[in-house]
Amino acid sequence: MTSVKQFKILHKDKKARVGKLTTPHGVIETPQFNPVGTQAAVKALGPRELKEIGAQIVLANTYHLMLRPGADLIAKFGGLHKFMGWDRPIMTDSGGFQVFSLGIALEHGGSKVLRQDENDNEQSSLNGAVRPRLNKITEEGVTFQSHLDGSKHIFTPESSIKIQHQLGADLIVAFDDHESAKHTKQEMQESLELTERWAIRSLKGLKRLKSRQLMYGVVHGGTHKDLRVRSAQFTDSNFDAIALGGIYGDKKTLCQIIEWSLGEVSQDKPRHLLGIGEVEDLFNGVEAGIDFFDCVAPTRRARFGSLYISPKAGGKRKDSFTLSIRQSRHTADKKPIDPNCACLTCLNFSRSYLRHLYFAKEILFHNLATYHNVYFILNLMKEIREAIKNDKFNKLKSGWV
């Protein structure tokens, strides 16, 4: 395993902490938000723009990249960094969530967990036909059919780690099973035990590859405190980085899960809340001691005309601090999205113009809206870091939530 000396806590304001994680492709300041680039691209933004808005790391998806264009091809380019023209840190997930959410979720007639993958084109059918159940879980791994063409594949802990090694990400994730909110506690315990066995195999796979990638172990256990505690203790004893997965439920439940889990892990290890990243979640997570977040919300919201605004600009908790550019009241609105925002979209364009672009279905809208949303979240994280350094986190949070 990679030494936790890569991660240093620089200052704490109660449980909230500022730190830095050193990787082969640069230093990441924490708390940090990872923009999601599912298919080696953050939707509507290029590497230059991501750097302009302050992105220090992006997250790519192992499942999608394995299917298209393929890990072997990306490896021929020297890994994801060279393939996508991004020279800062990259994190890849294990691919497990997508395998489970695209397949076994159908067992319960819906999404297994709250977290959603960023692929708006995923449908419940293949080539217009009713989609069959797409996966089968065994001790060995998960056999599944591609959502693209129906071809059969198998993901094992070893293959997931090998693919992530080929992709060359700085931070990777151990292969894990995923429970459903509709599963019984016994089923969740069995899932957790499988995740633990797969975690050990993931670690052995990484060791065989002689890789220096930092691997996250994933804490599961649903909404059961004893299972979360057990999983957190296991993960902490085996991994140098802690990820919280299998998150579902309301905001109160999320806070409970974080509290149960982080109460069992070492202070000097980075902690990532997988798939969570709305504004309120960021504040609650940081307050509890979370260091990293990732979420498709900024890019997905942008595509549907939902744009972030601060409380000073009228942003409200009940609206997730967004305005809808689709609303007619913005038809002749000369104001920027947020007068307090310093992004290039807000400095140069009105709400009226953006609304026009949205309804004209101009591609430019997606670029300008996404630029603003991702900038907004990254800038908020910067403000959070500064507040923690000055022991004023609670004051900042009270102005929002």
Coordinates of C-alpha atoms in Angstrom, one line a residue:
M1 CA 0.0 0.0 0.0
T2 CA 1.0 3.6 -0.5
S3 CA 2.1 5.5 2.6
V4 CA -0.5 7.7 4.3
K5 CA 2.4 10.2 4.5
Q6 CA 1.0 11.3 1.1
F7 CA -1.8 12.8 3.0
K8 CA -1.3 15.5 5.6
I9 CA -3.8 17.4 7.7
L10 CA -2.8 21.0 8.0
H11 CA -5.5 22.5 10.2
K12 CA -8.7 21.4 11.9
D13 CA -11.8 23.4 12.9
K14 CA -13.5 20.9 15.2
K15 CA -14.0 17.9 12.9
A16 CA -13.7 19.9 9.6
R17 CA -10.1 19.7 8.3
V18 CA -7.8 21.2 5.7
G19 CA -5.2 19.0 4.2
K20 CA -3.2 18.1 1.1
L21 CA -2.8 14.8 -0.8
T22 CA 0.4 14.4 -2.8
T23 CA 0.1 12.3 -6.0
P24 CA 2.4 11.6 -8.9
H25 CA 0.5 14.3 -10.9
G26 CA 0.3 17.0 -8.3
V27 CA -1.0 18.0 -4.9
I28 CA -4.7 18.1 -4.2
E29 CA -6.0 20.5 -1.5
T30 CA -8.7 19.2 0.7
P31 CA -11.6 19.3 1.3
Q32 CA -12.0 18.8 -2.5
F33 CA -14.7 18.2 -5.1
N34 CA -13.9 15.8 -7.9
P35 CA -15.7 16.8 -11.2
V36 CA -17.0 13.6 -12.8
G37 CA -15.6 12.7 -16.3
T38 CA -17.4 9.4 -16.7
Q39 CA -16.0 8.6 -20.2
A40 CA -12.7 10.5 -19.8
A41 CA -14.4 13.8 -20.3
V42 CA -16.2 16.2 -18.0
K43 CA -19.3 16.9 -20.0
A44 CA -19.0 20.1 -22.1
L45 CA -15.6 21.1 -20.6
G46 CA -12.1 20.6 -21.9
P47 CA -8.9 20.3 -19.9
R48 CA -8.0 24.0 -20.3
E49 CA -11.3 25.1 -19.0
L50 CA -11.2 22.7 -16.1
K51 CA -7.8 24.2 -15.1
E52 CA -9.3 27.7 -15.5
I53 CA -12.0 27.0 -13.0
G54 CA -9.7 25.4 -10.5
A55 CA -10.2 21.6 -10.9
Q56 CA -7.4 19.8 -9.2
I57 CA -8.6 16.3 -9.9
V58 CA -11.2 14.5 -12.1
L59 CA -13.0 11.2 -11.7
A60 CA -13.4 8.7 -14.6
N61 CA -15.4 5.5 -14.7
T62 CA -13.8 2.1 -15.1
Y63 CA -16.9 0.4 -16.3
H64 CA -17.6 2.7 -19.2
L65 CA -13.9 3.0 -20.3
M66 CA -13.4 -0.7 -20.2
L67 CA -16.3 -1.1 -22.6
R68 CA -15.4 1.9 -24.8
P69 CA -12.7 2.5 -26.0
G70 CA -11.1 -0.2 -23.9
A71 CA -8.4 -0.3 -21.3
D72 CA -5.9 -1.9 -23.7
L73 CA -6.2 1.0 -26.1
I74 CA -5.9 3.6 -23.4
A75 CA -2.8 1.9 -22.0
K76 CA -1.2 2.1 -25.5
F77 CA -1.5 5.9 -25.2
G78 CA 0.3 5.8 -21.8
G79 CA -2.8 5.9 -19.7
L80 CA -5.7 8.3 -19.1
H81 CA -3.6 11.4 -18.5
K82 CA -2.1 11.3 -22.0
F83 CA -5.3 10.0 -23.6
M84 CA -7.5 12.8 -22.4
G85 CA -4.8 15.5 -22.2
W86 CA -5.0 16.1 -18.5
D87 CA -1.8 16.3 -16.5
R88 CA -3.4 16.7 -13.0
P89 CA -4.5 13.9 -10.7
I90 CA -7.2 11.4 -11.8
M91 CA -9.3 9.0 -9.8
T92 CA -11.1 6.0 -11.2
D93 CA -13.9 4.1 -9.4
S94 CA -14.0 0.3 -9.5
G95 CA -16.8 0.0 -12.0
G96 CA -18.8 -2.0 -9.4
F97 CA -21.5 0.6 -9.0
Q98 CA -22.4 0.7 -12.7
V99 CA -22.3 -3.1 -13.0
F100 CA -24.8 -3.4 -10.2
S101 CA -27.0 -0.5 -11.0
L102 CA -27.4 -1.5 -14.6
G103 CA -28.2 -5.0 -13.8
I104 CA -29.3 -6.4 -10.5
A105 CA -31.2 -3.2 -9.7
L106 CA -33.9 -4.6 -12.0
E107 CA -34.5 -7.2 -9.3
H108 CA -36.2 -4.5 -7.2
G109 CA -37.6 -2.5 -10.1
G110 CA -35.4 0.5 -9.6
S111 CA -32.1 2.0 -8.7
K112 CA -30.2 0.0 -6.1
V113 CA -28.7 3.0 -4.4
L114 CA -29.1 6.7 -4.4
R115 CA -26.0 7.5 -6.4
Q116 CA -26.5 7.8 -10.1
D117 CA -24.1 7.4 -13.0
E118 CA -23.7 10.3 -15.4
N119 CA -25.0 8.8 -18.6
D120 CA -28.4 10.3 -19.6
N121 CA -28.6 7.9 -22.6
E122 CA -28.9 4.8 -20.5
Q123 CA -32.3 3.3 -21.2
S124 CA -34.1 0.3 -19.8
S125 CA -33.8 -1.4 -23.2
L126 CA -31.2 -2.7 -25.7
N127 CA -31.9 -1.7 -29.3
G128 CA -35.5 -1.0 -28.4
A129 CA -36.2 -4.4 -26.8
V130 CA -37.0 -5.1 -23.2
R131 CA -33.6 -5.3 -21.3
P132 CA -32.9 -8.6 -19.7
R133 CA -31.3 -8.8 -16.3
L134 CA -27.7 -7.8 -17.0
N135 CA -25.6 -9.4 -14.3
K136 CA -25.0 -12.3 -12.1
I137 CA -23.0 -12.2 -8.8
T138 CA -20.8 -15.1 -7.7
E139 CA -17.9 -15.4 -5.3
E140 CA -15.6 -15.0 -8.3
G141 CA -17.1 -11.7 -9.4
V142 CA -19.9 -10.3 -11.5
T143 CA -20.8 -11.6 -15.0
F144 CA -22.7 -8.9 -16.9
Q145 CA -23.9 -7.8 -20.3
S146 CA -22.8 -4.5 -21.8
H147 CA -25.5 -1.9 -21.9
L148 CA -24.1 -0.9 -25.2
D149 CA -24.3 -4.0 -27.3
G150 CA -25.3 -6.9 -25.0
S151 CA -21.8 -8.5 -25.1
K152 CA -20.9 -10.6 -22.0
H153 CA -18.1 -9.6 -19.6
I154 CA -16.9 -10.5 -16.2
F155 CA -15.6 -8.1 -13.5
T156 CA -13.6 -9.6 -10.7
P157 CA -11.6 -7.8 -8.0
E158 CA -8.4 -8.7 -10.0
S159 CA -9.7 -7.5 -13.3
S160 CA -11.1 -4.3 -11.9
I161 CA -7.7 -3.4 -10.4
K162 CA -5.8 -4.5 -13.5
I163 CA -8.0 -2.2 -15.6
Q164 CA -7.6 0.7 -13.2
H165 CA -3.8 0.1 -13.3
Q166 CA -3.9 0.2 -17.1
L167 CA -5.9 3.4 -17.0
G168 CA -3.1 4.8 -14.8
A169 CA -5.2 6.8 -12.3
D170 CA -3.5 8.2 -9.2
L171 CA -6.4 7.1 -6.9
I172 CA -8.3 3.9 -7.4
V173 CA -11.1 2.0 -5.6
A174 CA -11.3 -1.6 -4.5
F175 CA -14.0 -3.7 -6.1
D176 CA -17.1 -3.9 -3.9
D177 CA -20.6 -5.4 -3.8
H178 CA -23.6 -3.0 -3.5
E179 CA -26.6 -3.5 -1.3
S180 CA -30.1 -2.1 -1.9
A181 CA -32.3 -0.2 0.5
K182 CA -34.9 -3.0 -0.1
H183 CA -32.5 -5.8 1.0
T184 CA -32.9 -7.3 4.4
K185 CA -30.2 -6.9 7.1
Q186 CA -29.1 -10.5 6.6
E187 CA -28.7 -9.8 2.8
M188 CA -26.7 -6.7 3.6
Q189 CA -24.5 -8.6 5.9
E190 CA -23.8 -11.2 3.3
S191 CA -23.1 -8.4 0.8
L192 CA -20.7 -6.8 3.2
E193 CA -18.9 -10.1 3.8
L194 CA -18.5 -10.5 0.1
T195 CA -17.1 -6.9 -0.2
E196 CA -14.5 -7.8 2.5
R197 CA -13.3 -10.9 0.6
W198 CA -13.2 -8.9 -2.6
A199 CA -11.3 -6.1 -0.8
I200 CA -8.5 -8.5 0.2
R201 CA -8.3 -9.8 -3.4
S202 CA -8.2 -6.2 -4.7
L203 CA -5.2 -5.5 -2.4
K204 CA -3.4 -8.7 -3.5
G205 CA -4.1 -7.8 -7.1
L206 CA -2.6 -4.3 -6.6
K207 CA 0.5 -5.8 -4.9
R208 CA 1.1 -8.3 -7.8
L209 CA 1.1 -5.3 -10.2
K210 CA 3.7 -3.6 -8.1
S211 CA 1.6 -0.5 -8.4
R212 CA 2.0 2.7 -6.3
Q213 CA -1.5 3.8 -6.9
L214 CA -3.4 4.8 -3.7
M215 CA -6.4 2.5 -3.3
Y216 CA -9.6 3.3 -1.4
G217 CA -11.4 0.6 0.5
V218 CA -15.2 1.1 0.6
V219 CA -17.3 1.1 3.7
H220 CA -20.7 -0.4 3.3
G221 CA -23.5 -1.6 5.6
G222 CA -26.6 0.2 4.5
T223 CA -28.4 2.1 7.3
H224 CA -27.3 -0.4 10.0
K225 CA -24.9 1.0 12.6
D226 CA -23.3 -2.3 13.5
L227 CA -22.6 -3.2 9.9
R228 CA -21.2 0.3 9.2
V229 CA -19.0 0.1 12.2
R230 CA -17.7 -3.4 11.3
S231 CA -17.1 -2.3 7.7
A232 CA -15.3 0.9 8.8
Q233 CA -13.0 -1.1 11.2
F234 CA -12.2 -3.6 8.5
T235 CA -11.5 -1.0 5.9
D236 CA -9.3 1.1 8.2
S237 CA -7.2 -1.9 9.2
N238 CA -6.5 -2.8 5.5
F239 CA -6.5 0.4 3.5
D240 CA -4.7 3.7 3.5
A241 CA -7.7 5.6 2.1
I242 CA -11.4 5.3 3.2
A243 CA -14.4 5.7 0.9
L244 CA -18.0 5.6 2.1
G245 CA -20.3 3.8 -0.4
G246 CA -23.8 2.4 -0.6
I247 CA -25.3 5.7 0.5
Y248 CA -29.1 6.2 0.3
G249 CA -31.8 7.8 2.4
D250 CA -32.5 11.3 3.5
K251 CA -30.0 14.0 4.7
K252 CA -30.4 12.9 8.4
T253 CA -29.6 9.3 7.4
L254 CA -26.6 10.4 5.4
C255 CA -25.2 12.3 8.4
Q256 CA -25.7 9.3 10.7
I257 CA -23.9 7.0 8.2
I258 CA -21.0 9.4 8.0
E259 CA -20.8 9.7 11.8
W260 CA -20.9 5.9 12.4
S261 CA -18.3 5.3 9.8
L262 CA -15.8 8.0 10.5
G263 CA -15.9 7.3 14.2
E264 CA -14.0 4.0 13.5
V265 CA -11.3 5.2 11.1
S266 CA -7.9 6.7 11.6
Q267 CA -7.6 10.5 11.5
D268 CA -4.6 10.6 9.2
K269 CA -6.3 8.9 6.2
P270 CA -8.1 10.6 3.3
R271 CA -11.9 10.1 3.3
H272 CA -14.1 10.2 0.2
L273 CA -17.9 10.3 0.2
L274 CA -18.7 8.5 -3.0
G275 CA -21.3 9.9 -5.4
I276 CA -22.5 12.7 -3.1
G277 CA -22.0 16.4 -3.7
E278 CA -25.0 18.7 -3.5
V279 CA -24.3 22.0 -1.6
E280 CA -25.9 20.9 1.6
D281 CA -24.1 17.6 1.5
L282 CA -20.8 19.3 1.0
F283 CA -21.3 21.3 4.2
N284 CA -22.5 18.4 6.2
G285 CA -19.8 16.1 5.0
V286 CA -17.0 18.6 5.6
E287 CA -18.4 19.3 9.1
A288 CA -18.1 15.6 9.9
G289 CA -14.6 15.2 8.5
I290 CA -15.0 14.2 4.9
D291 CA -12.1 15.2 2.6
F292 CA -13.3 14.3 -0.9
F293 CA -16.6 14.4 -2.8
D294 CA -17.7 13.5 -6.3
C295 CA -21.1 14.0 -7.9
V296 CA -22.6 14.4 -11.4
A297 CA -25.0 17.1 -10.1
P298 CA -23.1 20.2 -11.4
T299 CA -22.8 18.9 -14.9
R300 CA -26.2 17.2 -15.0
R301 CA -28.0 20.2 -13.6
A302 CA -26.4 22.4 -16.1
R303 CA -27.7 20.4 -19.1
F304 CA -31.2 20.8 -17.8
G305 CA -31.0 24.5 -17.1
S306 CA -30.6 24.3 -13.4
L307 CA -27.8 26.8 -12.4
Y308 CA -26.3 27.3 -9.0
I309 CA -26.7 30.6 -7.1
S310 CA -25.5 31.7 -3.7
P311 CA -27.8 32.8 -0.8
K312 CA -26.8 36.4 -1.6
A313 CA -28.2 36.0 -5.1
G314 CA -31.4 34.4 -3.8
G315 CA -30.3 30.8 -3.6
K316 CA -32.4 28.7 -1.2
R317 CA -31.9 25.4 0.5
K318 CA -35.2 24.0 -0.7
D319 CA -34.2 24.7 -4.3
S320 CA -30.7 23.2 -3.8
F321 CA -29.3 26.7 -4.3
T322 CA -30.3 26.7 -8.0
L323 CA -32.4 28.7 -10.4
S324 CA -34.2 27.4 -13.4
I325 CA -33.1 29.3 -16.5
R326 CA -36.2 27.9 -18.2
Q327 CA -38.5 30.1 -16.2
S328 CA -40.1 32.9 -18.2
R329 CA -39.1 35.6 -15.7
H330 CA -35.5 35.3 -17.1
T331 CA -36.6 36.1 -20.7
A332 CA -35.3 39.7 -20.5
D333 CA -33.2 39.4 -17.3
K334 CA -30.0 41.3 -17.7
K335 CA -28.4 40.0 -14.6
P336 CA -25.7 37.3 -14.7
I337 CA -26.6 33.9 -13.2
D338 CA -25.1 35.0 -9.9
P339 CA -23.8 38.6 -9.5
N340 CA -21.4 37.4 -6.9
C341 CA -19.8 34.8 -9.1
A342 CA -16.5 35.5 -10.9
C343 CA -16.7 32.8 -13.5
L344 CA -16.4 33.8 -17.2
T345 CA -20.0 32.9 -17.8
C346 CA -21.2 35.3 -15.1
L347 CA -18.7 38.0 -16.1
N348 CA -19.8 38.0 -19.7
F349 CA -23.4 36.7 -20.2
S350 CA -26.9 37.5 -19.0
R351 CA -29.6 35.1 -17.8
S352 CA -31.6 36.3 -20.8
Y353 CA -28.9 35.2 -23.2
L354 CA -28.5 31.8 -21.5
R355 CA -32.2 31.2 -21.6
H356 CA -32.2 32.0 -25.3
L357 CA -29.4 29.5 -25.9
Y358 CA -31.2 26.8 -23.9
F359 CA -34.4 27.0 -25.9
A360 CA -32.5 27.4 -29.1
K361 CA -30.8 24.2 -28.2
E362 CA -27.4 25.7 -28.9
I363 CA -24.4 23.6 -27.8
L364 CA -22.8 26.7 -26.4
F365 CA -25.4 26.7 -23.6
H366 CA -24.0 23.4 -22.2
N367 CA -20.5 24.8 -22.2
L368 CA -21.4 28.1 -20.5
A369 CA -23.8 26.5 -18.0
T370 CA -21.5 23.7 -17.0
Y371 CA -18.6 26.1 -16.8
H372 CA -20.6 28.1 -14.2
N373 CA -21.9 25.2 -12.2
V374 CA -18.5 23.4 -11.8
Y375 CA -16.8 26.7 -11.1
F376 CA -19.4 27.5 -8.5
I377 CA -18.9 24.2 -6.6
L378 CA -15.1 24.3 -6.8
N379 CA -15.1 28.0 -5.6
L380 CA -17.4 27.0 -2.7
M381 CA -14.9 24.3 -1.7
K382 CA -12.1 26.9 -1.8
E383 CA -14.2 29.2 0.5
I384 CA -14.8 26.2 2.8
R385 CA -11.0 25.5 3.0
E386 CA -10.3 29.2 3.8
A387 CA -13.0 29.2 6.5
I388 CA -11.6 26.1 8.1
K389 CA -8.1 27.6 8.1
N390 CA -9.5 30.7 9.9
D391 CA -11.7 28.6 12.3
K392 CA -14.8 30.1 10.8
F393 CA -16.4 27.1 9.1
N394 CA -19.5 27.2 11.2
K395 CA -20.0 30.9 10.4
L396 CA -19.7 30.1 6.7
K397 CA -22.1 27.2 6.9
S398 CA -24.7 29.2 8.8
G399 CA -24.8 31.6 5.9
W400 CA -25.9 28.7 3.6
V401 CA -27.6 25.9 5.5

